[in-house]
Tab-separated table of N, CA, C and O in Angstrom:
chain	number	residue	atom	x	y	z
V	1	UNK	N	79.313	67.159	91.032
V	1	UNK	CA	78.094	67.112	90.268
V	1	UNK	C	76.986	67.886	90.977
V	1	UNK	O	76.256	68.646	90.350
V	2	UNK	N	76.906	67.711	92.294
V	2	UNK	CA	75.887	68.408	93.069
V	2	UNK	C	76.149	69.906	93.079
V	2	UNK	O	75.209	70.709	92.994
V	3	UNK	N	77.423	70.301	93.173
V	3	UNK	CA	77.760	71.722	93.160
V	3	UNK	C	77.362	72.364	91.838
V	3	UNK	O	76.849	73.484	91.820
V	4	UNK	N	77.586	71.677	90.749
V	4	UNK	CA	77.232	72.215	89.443
V	4	UNK	C	75.718	72.412	89.345
V	4	UNK	O	75.249	73.421	88.829
V	5	UNK	N	74.947	71.465	89.876
V	5	UNK	CA	73.487	71.578	89.851
V	5	UNK	C	73.032	72.788	90.657
V	5	UNK	O	72.168	73.547	90.232
V	6	UNK	N	73.633	73.009	91.826
V	6	UNK	CA	73.275	74.156	92.668
V	6	UNK	C	73.593	75.459	91.958
V	6	UNK	O	72.806	76.407	91.972
V	7	UNK	N	74.729	75.508	91.297
V	7	UNK	CA	75.116	76.717	90.564
V	7	UNK	C	74.134	76.977	89.426
V	7	UNK	O	73.691	78.111	89.214
V	8	UNK	N	73.781	75.943	88.688
V	8	UNK	CA	72.826	76.106	87.588
V	8	UNK	C	71.485	76.610	88.107
V	8	UNK	O	70.873	77.498	87.503
V	9	UNK	N	71.019	76.081	89.233
V	9	UNK	CA	69.752	76.518	89.817
V	9	UNK	C	69.833	77.977	90.265
V	9	UNK	O	68.899	78.759	90.064
V	10	UNK	N	70.950	78.369	90.854
V	10	UNK	CA	71.118	79.750	91.306
V	10	UNK	C	71.128	80.713	90.129
V	10	UNK	O	70.489	81.772	90.159
V	11	UNK	N	71.837	80.358	89.062
V	11	UNK	CA	71.886	81.210	87.871
V	11	UNK	C	70.503	81.303	87.231
V	11	UNK	O	70.062	82.388	86.835
V	12	UNK	N	69.801	80.207	87.149
V	12	UNK	CA	68.452	80.209	86.564
V	12	UNK	C	67.508	81.072	87.394
V	12	UNK	O	66.728	81.860	86.853
V	13	UNK	N	67.602	80.963	88.726
V	13	UNK	CA	66.751	81.776	89.598
V	13	UNK	C	67.027	83.255	89.387
V	13	UNK	O	66.116	84.056	89.236
V	14	UNK	N	68.301	83.630	89.380
V	14	UNK	CA	68.669	85.039	89.210
V	14	UNK	C	68.219	85.555	87.849
V	14	UNK	O	67.754	86.683	87.735
V	15	UNK	N	68.360	84.743	86.821
V	15	UNK	CA	67.975	85.154	85.474
V	15	UNK	C	66.471	85.395	85.380
V	15	UNK	O	66.029	86.381	84.805
V	16	UNK	N	65.682	84.510	85.972
V	16	UNK	CA	64.228	84.624	85.877
V	16	UNK	C	63.650	85.678	86.798
V	16	UNK	O	62.795	86.470	86.404
V	17	UNK	N	64.094	85.715	88.054
V	17	UNK	CA	63.434	86.543	89.057
V	17	UNK	C	64.075	87.907	89.285
V	17	UNK	O	63.443	88.788	89.871
V	18	UNK	N	65.277	88.089	88.845
V	18	UNK	CA	65.944	89.362	89.079
V	18	UNK	C	66.236	90.118	87.786
V	18	UNK	O	67.043	91.031	87.772
V	19	UNK	N	65.553	89.776	86.723
V	19	UNK	CA	65.844	90.408	85.434
V	19	UNK	C	65.391	91.866	85.381
V	19	UNK	O	65.983	92.672	84.673
V	20	UNK	N	64.366	92.247	86.130
V	20	UNK	CA	63.867	93.628	86.070
V	20	UNK	C	64.371	94.492	87.231
V	20	UNK	O	63.909	95.607	87.426
V	21	UNK	N	65.334	94.026	87.975
V	21	UNK	CA	65.871	94.753	89.118
V	21	UNK	C	67.056	95.592	88.661
V	21	UNK	O	67.900	95.141	87.898
V	22	UNK	N	67.120	96.850	89.135
V	22	UNK	CA	68.264	97.707	88.800
V	22	UNK	C	69.221	97.736	89.988
V	22	UNK	O	68.827	97.579	91.139
V	23	UNK	N	70.485	97.965	89.715
V	23	UNK	CA	71.492	97.998	90.765
V	23	UNK	C	71.431	99.319	91.516
V	23	UNK	O	71.012	100.341	90.970
V	24	UNK	N	71.856	99.296	92.756
V	24	UNK	CA	71.850	100.485	93.588
V	24	UNK	C	73.268	101.008	93.703
V	24	UNK	O	74.194	100.250	93.943
V	25	UNK	N	73.446	102.301	93.522
V	25	UNK	CA	74.744	102.925	93.714
V	25	UNK	C	75.658	102.927	92.513
V	25	UNK	O	76.630	103.640	92.489
V	26	UNK	N	75.362	102.181	91.503
V	26	UNK	CA	76.188	102.166	90.301
V	26	UNK	C	75.397	102.851	89.203
V	26	UNK	O	74.368	102.348	88.762
V	27	UNK	N	75.813	104.033	88.768
V	27	UNK	CA	75.050	104.741	87.753
V	27	UNK	C	75.088	104.021	86.405
V	27	UNK	O	76.107	103.457	86.024
V	28	UNK	N	73.977	104.030	85.741
V	28	UNK	CA	73.943	103.398	84.420
V	28	UNK	C	74.592	104.321	83.389
V	28	UNK	O	74.606	105.529	83.537
V	29	UNK	N	75.107	103.737	82.326
V	29	UNK	CA	75.825	104.529	81.328
V	29	UNK	C	74.883	105.481	80.581
V	29	UNK	O	75.309	106.511	80.084
V	30	UNK	N	73.580	105.163	80.501
V	30	UNK	CA	72.642	106.062	79.819
V	30	UNK	C	72.468	107.358	80.615
V	30	UNK	O	72.350	108.433	80.054
V	31	UNK	N	72.449	107.280	81.930
V	31	UNK	CA	72.260	108.466	82.761
V	31	UNK	C	73.504	109.343	82.783
V	31	UNK	O	73.410	110.555	82.841
V	32	UNK	N	74.667	108.757	82.733
V	32	UNK	CA	75.903	109.531	82.799
V	32	UNK	C	76.272	110.136	81.453
V	32	UNK	O	76.976	111.124	81.407
V	33	UNK	N	75.823	109.573	80.397
V	33	UNK	CA	76.170	110.087	79.087
V	33	UNK	C	77.495	109.538	78.612
V	33	UNK	O	77.574	108.809	77.654
V	34	UNK	N	78.575	109.886	79.293
V	34	UNK	CA	79.910	109.431	78.929
V	34	UNK	C	80.485	108.678	80.116
V	34	UNK	O	80.351	109.095	81.258
V	35	UNK	N	81.115	107.588	79.834
V	35	UNK	CA	81.737	106.818	80.904
V	35	UNK	C	82.957	107.562	81.409
V	35	UNK	O	83.835	107.959	80.643
V	36	UNK	N	83.023	107.789	82.729
V	36	UNK	CA	84.159	108.464	83.340
V	36	UNK	C	84.375	107.896	84.738
V	36	UNK	O	83.486	107.259	85.304
V	37	UNK	N	85.524	108.117	85.325
V	37	UNK	CA	85.787	107.576	86.660
V	37	UNK	C	84.862	108.189	87.699
V	37	UNK	O	84.413	109.331	87.552
V	38	UNK	N	84.571	107.422	88.751
V	38	UNK	CA	83.697	107.914	89.810
V	38	UNK	C	84.385	108.930	90.708
V	38	UNK	O	83.744	109.814	91.256
V	39	UNK	N	85.693	108.802	90.889
V	39	UNK	CA	86.425	109.754	91.713
V	39	UNK	C	87.853	109.856	91.208
V	39	UNK	O	88.300	109.059	90.402
V	40	UNK	N	88.560	110.851	91.714
V	40	UNK	CA	89.960	111.008	91.316
V	40	UNK	C	90.845	110.817	92.544
V	40	UNK	O	90.391	110.874	93.678
V	41	UNK	N	92.103	110.637	92.319
V	41	UNK	CA	93.058	110.390	93.388
V	41	UNK	C	94.003	111.585	93.500
V	41	UNK	O	94.478	112.102	92.489
V	42	UNK	N	94.231	112.020	94.726
V	42	UNK	CA	95.186	113.095	94.976
V	42	UNK	C	96.293	112.519	95.846
V	42	UNK	O	96.032	112.008	96.928
V	43	UNK	N	97.500	112.573	95.367
V	43	UNK	CA	98.645	112.052	96.102
V	43	UNK	C	99.315	113.201	96.825
V	43	UNK	O	99.572	114.248	96.237
V	44	UNK	N	99.567	113.015	98.118
V	44	UNK	CA	100.282	114.036	98.861
V	44	UNK	C	101.402	113.378	99.657
V	44	UNK	O	101.241	112.286	100.190
V	45	UNK	N	102.515	114.046	99.694
V	45	UNK	CA	103.668	113.548	100.425
V	45	UNK	C	103.628	114.092	101.844
V	45	UNK	O	103.344	115.261	102.061
V	46	UNK	N	103.920	113.223	102.797
V	46	UNK	CA	103.909	113.610	104.202
V	46	UNK	C	105.339	113.697	104.693
V	46	UNK	O	106.161	112.819	104.406
V	47	UNK	N	105.619	114.741	105.435
V	47	UNK	CA	106.939	114.930	106.023
V	47	UNK	C	107.245	113.768	106.971
V	47	UNK	O	106.376	113.288	107.690
V	48	UNK	N	108.473	113.279	106.965
V	48	UNK	CA	108.869	112.128	107.785
V	48	UNK	C	108.610	112.387	109.273
V	48	UNK	O	108.145	111.524	109.999
V	49	UNK	N	108.887	113.599	109.748
V	49	UNK	CA	108.656	113.911	111.162
V	49	UNK	C	107.174	113.848	111.512
V	49	UNK	O	106.800	113.346	112.571
V	50	UNK	N	106.335	114.356	110.626
V	50	UNK	CA	104.889	114.310	110.861
V	50	UNK	C	104.381	112.872	110.856
V	50	UNK	O	103.541	112.488	111.682
V	51	UNK	N	104.898	112.065	109.961
V	51	UNK	CA	104.517	110.654	109.906
V	51	UNK	C	104.941	109.928	111.185
V	51	UNK	O	104.162	109.171	111.766
V	52	UNK	N	106.162	110.184	111.650
V	52	UNK	CA	106.628	109.577	112.898
V	52	UNK	C	105.800	110.029	114.094
V	52	UNK	O	105.495	109.245	114.988
V	53	UNK	N	105.419	111.300	114.094
V	53	UNK	CA	104.597	111.828	115.174
V	53	UNK	C	103.225	111.149	115.195
V	53	UNK	O	102.730	110.763	116.261
V	54	UNK	N	102.619	110.974	114.041
V	54	UNK	CA	101.327	110.297	113.966
V	54	UNK	C	101.459	108.839	114.377
V	54	UNK	O	100.608	108.303	115.112
V	55	UNK	N	102.512	108.189	113.936
V	55	UNK	CA	102.749	106.794	114.271
V	55	UNK	C	102.929	106.623	115.776
V	55	UNK	O	102.344	105.737	116.399
V	56	UNK	N	103.702	107.514	116.380
V	56	UNK	CA	103.931	107.471	117.823
V	56	UNK	C	102.634	107.730	118.588
V	56	UNK	O	102.362	107.089	119.603
V	57	UNK	N	101.815	108.648	118.096
V	57	UNK	CA	100.529	108.947	118.736
V	57	UNK	C	99.637	107.706	118.764
V	57	UNK	O	99.025	107.387	119.774
V	58	UNK	N	99.579	106.990	117.652
V	58	UNK	CA	98.771	105.776	117.583
V	58	UNK	C	99.321	104.725	118.539
V	58	UNK	O	98.571	104.082	119.279
V	59	UNK	N	100.645	104.547	118.540
V	59	UNK	CA	101.242	103.553	119.428
V	59	UNK	C	101.019	103.898	120.898
V	59	UNK	O	100.717	103.025	121.712
V	60	UNK	N	101.162	105.177	121.245
V	60	UNK	CA	100.980	105.599	122.636
V	60	UNK	C	99.540	105.404	123.107
V	60	UNK	O	99.286	105.319	124.303
V	61	UNK	N	98.602	105.358	122.200
V	61	UNK	CA	97.195	105.210	122.559
V	61	UNK	C	96.634	103.829	122.243
V	61	UNK	O	95.431	103.659	122.102
V	62	UNK	N	97.512	102.849	122.149
V	62	UNK	CA	97.097	101.476	121.905
V	62	UNK	C	97.359	100.669	123.168
V	62	UNK	O	98.488	100.639	123.672
V	63	UNK	N	96.328	100.032	123.668
V	63	UNK	CA	96.393	99.301	124.939
V	63	UNK	C	97.478	98.228	124.951
V	63	UNK	O	98.204	98.069	125.928
V	64	UNK	N	97.619	97.493	123.871
V	64	UNK	CA	98.573	96.380	123.835
V	64	UNK	C	100.030	96.841	123.822
V	64	UNK	O	100.936	96.054	124.087
V	65	UNK	N	100.266	98.096	123.521
V	65	UNK	CA	101.634	98.606	123.408
V	65	UNK	C	102.138	99.162	124.742
V	65	UNK	O	103.340	99.290	124.951
V	66	UNK	N	101.236	99.446	125.675
V	66	UNK	CA	101.622	100.068	126.942
V	66	UNK	C	102.715	99.315	127.707
V	66	UNK	O	103.640	99.961	128.223
V	67	UNK	N	102.690	97.989	127.788
V	67	UNK	CA	103.802	97.311	128.488
V	67	UNK	C	105.171	97.569	127.845
V	67	UNK	O	106.184	97.687	128.549
V	68	UNK	N	105.206	97.696	126.536
V	68	UNK	CA	106.468	97.964	125.847
V	68	UNK	C	106.957	99.389	126.111
V	68	UNK	O	108.155	99.634	126.221
V	69	UNK	N	106.014	100.316	126.210
V	69	UNK	CA	106.372	101.703	126.523
V	69	UNK	C	106.979	101.766	127.924
V	69	UNK	O	108.017	102.395	128.139
V	70	UNK	N	106.339	101.100	128.876
V	70	UNK	CA	106.848	101.087	130.246
V	70	UNK	C	108.220	100.421	130.318
V	70	UNK	O	109.117	100.898	131.020
V	71	UNK	N	108.401	99.345	129.574
V	71	UNK	CA	109.682	98.645	129.554
V	71	UNK	C	110.780	99.529	128.975
V	71	UNK	O	111.907	99.563	129.491
V	72	UNK	N	110.472	100.268	127.926
V	72	UNK	CA	111.460	101.170	127.336
V	72	UNK	C	111.823	102.295	128.304
V	72	UNK	O	112.990	102.662	128.421
V	73	UNK	N	110.821	102.838	129.006
V	73	UNK	CA	111.112	103.913	129.958
V	73	UNK	C	112.020	103.408	131.083
V	73	UNK	O	112.936	104.123	131.505
V	74	UNK	N	111.799	102.198	131.542
V	74	UNK	CA	112.674	101.617	132.563
V	74	UNK	C	114.088	101.455	132.010
V	74	UNK	O	115.073	101.783	132.685
V	75	UNK	N	114.181	101.001	130.775
V	75	UNK	CA	115.494	100.832	130.131
V	75	UNK	C	116.211	102.175	129.990
V	75	UNK	O	117.414	102.278	130.265
V	76	UNK	N	115.492	103.191	129.577
V	76	UNK	CA	116.106	104.521	129.408
V	76	UNK	C	116.582	105.053	130.757
V	76	UNK	O	117.684	105.601	130.868
V	77	UNK	N	115.767	104.890	131.798
V	77	UNK	CA	116.144	105.393	133.126
V	77	UNK	C	117.362	104.673	133.683
V	77	UNK	O	118.198	105.294	134.356
V	78	UNK	N	117.492	103.385	133.398
V	78	UNK	CA	118.667	102.658	133.895
V	78	UNK	C	119.909	102.926	133.038
V	78	UNK	O	121.027	102.913	133.539
V	79	UNK	N	119.710	103.176	131.756
V	79	UNK	CA	120.835	103.461	130.867
V	79	UNK	C	121.379	104.870	131.088
V	79	UNK	O	122.594	105.098	130.996
V	80	UNK	N	120.492	105.814	131.383
V	80	UNK	CA	120.874	107.218	131.594
V	80	UNK	C	120.441	107.646	132.997
V	80	UNK	O	119.502	108.432	133.149
V	81	UNK	N	121.127	107.168	134.032
V	81	UNK	CA	120.662	107.462	135.402
V	81	UNK	C	120.717	108.938	135.785
V	81	UNK	O	119.912	109.395	136.598
V	82	UNK	N	121.630	109.717	135.203
V	82	UNK	CA	121.708	111.133	135.586
V	82	UNK	C	120.537	111.949	135.021
V	82	UNK	O	120.278	113.045	135.483
V	83	UNK	N	119.809	111.404	134.026
V	83	UNK	CA	118.647	112.097	133.466
V	83	UNK	C	117.322	111.560	134.018
V	83	UNK	O	116.264	111.866	133.515
V	84	UNK	N	117.418	110.755	135.049
V	84	UNK	CA	116.260	110.063	135.609
V	84	UNK	C	115.128	110.998	136.040
V	84	UNK	O	113.954	110.675	135.924
V	85	UNK	N	115.474	112.170	136.555
V	85	UNK	CA	114.471	113.113	137.067
V	85	UNK	C	114.007	114.123	136.020
V	85	UNK	O	113.078	114.869	136.258
V	86	UNK	N	114.651	114.142	134.876
V	86	UNK	CA	114.296	115.118	133.829
V	86	UNK	C	113.220	114.513	132.924
V	86	UNK	O	113.502	113.823	131.949
V	87	UNK	N	111.974	114.796	133.234
V	87	UNK	CA	110.828	114.207	132.543
V	87	UNK	C	110.814	114.558	131.064
V	87	UNK	O	110.557	113.690	130.224
V	88	UNK	N	111.088	115.800	130.733
V	88	UNK	CA	111.071	116.236	129.327
V	88	UNK	C	112.132	115.488	128.531
V	88	UNK	O	111.872	115.016	127.429
V	89	UNK	N	113.324	115.356	129.088
V	89	UNK	CA	114.393	114.648	128.386
V	89	UNK	C	114.033	113.185	128.191
V	89	UNK	O	114.245	112.615	127.114
V	90	UNK	N	113.485	112.558	129.236
V	90	UNK	CA	113.078	111.155	129.134
V	90	UNK	C	112.005	110.957	128.063
V	90	UNK	O	112.062	110.008	127.281
V	91	UNK	N	111.048	111.872	128.017
V	91	UNK	CA	109.984	111.761	127.016
V	91	UNK	C	110.539	111.945	125.604
V	91	UNK	O	110.162	111.224	124.684
V	92	UNK	N	111.434	112.899	125.434
V	92	UNK	CA	112.049	113.107	124.109
V	92	UNK	C	112.870	111.888	123.687
V	92	UNK	O	112.817	111.474	122.524
V	93	UNK	N	113.602	111.306	124.616
V	93	UNK	CA	114.403	110.121	124.313
V	93	UNK	C	113.480	108.948	123.948
V	93	UNK	O	113.734	108.220	123.000
V	94	UNK	N	112.408	108.812	124.692
V	94	UNK	CA	111.421	107.757	124.389
V	94	UNK	C	110.832	107.958	122.998
V	94	UNK	O	110.755	107.023	122.208
V	95	UNK	N	110.433	109.184	122.692
V	95	UNK	CA	109.824	109.470	121.391
V	95	UNK	C	110.776	109.197	120.238
V	95	UNK	O	110.358	108.738	119.170
V	96	UNK	N	112.049	109.473	120.444
V	96	UNK	CA	113.003	109.273	119.343
V	96	UNK	C	113.429	107.822	119.184
V	96	UNK	O	113.849	107.427	118.097
V	97	UNK	N	113.310	107.025	120.233
V	97	UNK	CA	113.778	105.645	120.134
V	97	UNK	C	112.660	104.616	120.018
V	97	UNK	O	112.900	103.518	119.515
V	98	UNK	N	111.455	104.929	120.438
V	98	UNK	CA	110.396	103.937	120.465
V	98	UNK	C	109.906	103.557	119.081
V	98	UNK	O	109.587	102.403	118.821
V	99	UNK	N	109.835	104.492	118.175
V	99	UNK	CA	109.313	104.208	116.837
V	99	UNK	C	110.198	103.200	116.144
V	99	UNK	O	109.752	102.278	115.540
């Protein structure tokens, strides 16, 4: 009952005191002439490799993910001991498996 009274008071206040106020940012139909959408949508397809590269970039630059990156590098070095000194190979293996 109290909630209904508060709602009625709020609606009455808005009706009386805000009746001559215009909205900001929403064009009125008289000014536009014809109603039309405010913007259009353009859909573009992204190559899977580019998407993976962007995803990996975000993950590599996220503080909370760093322990997982280090753990994976340790796993890769122990799994492939003969490639332990080849930094480029390790980085490529990390990039292909981390995502």
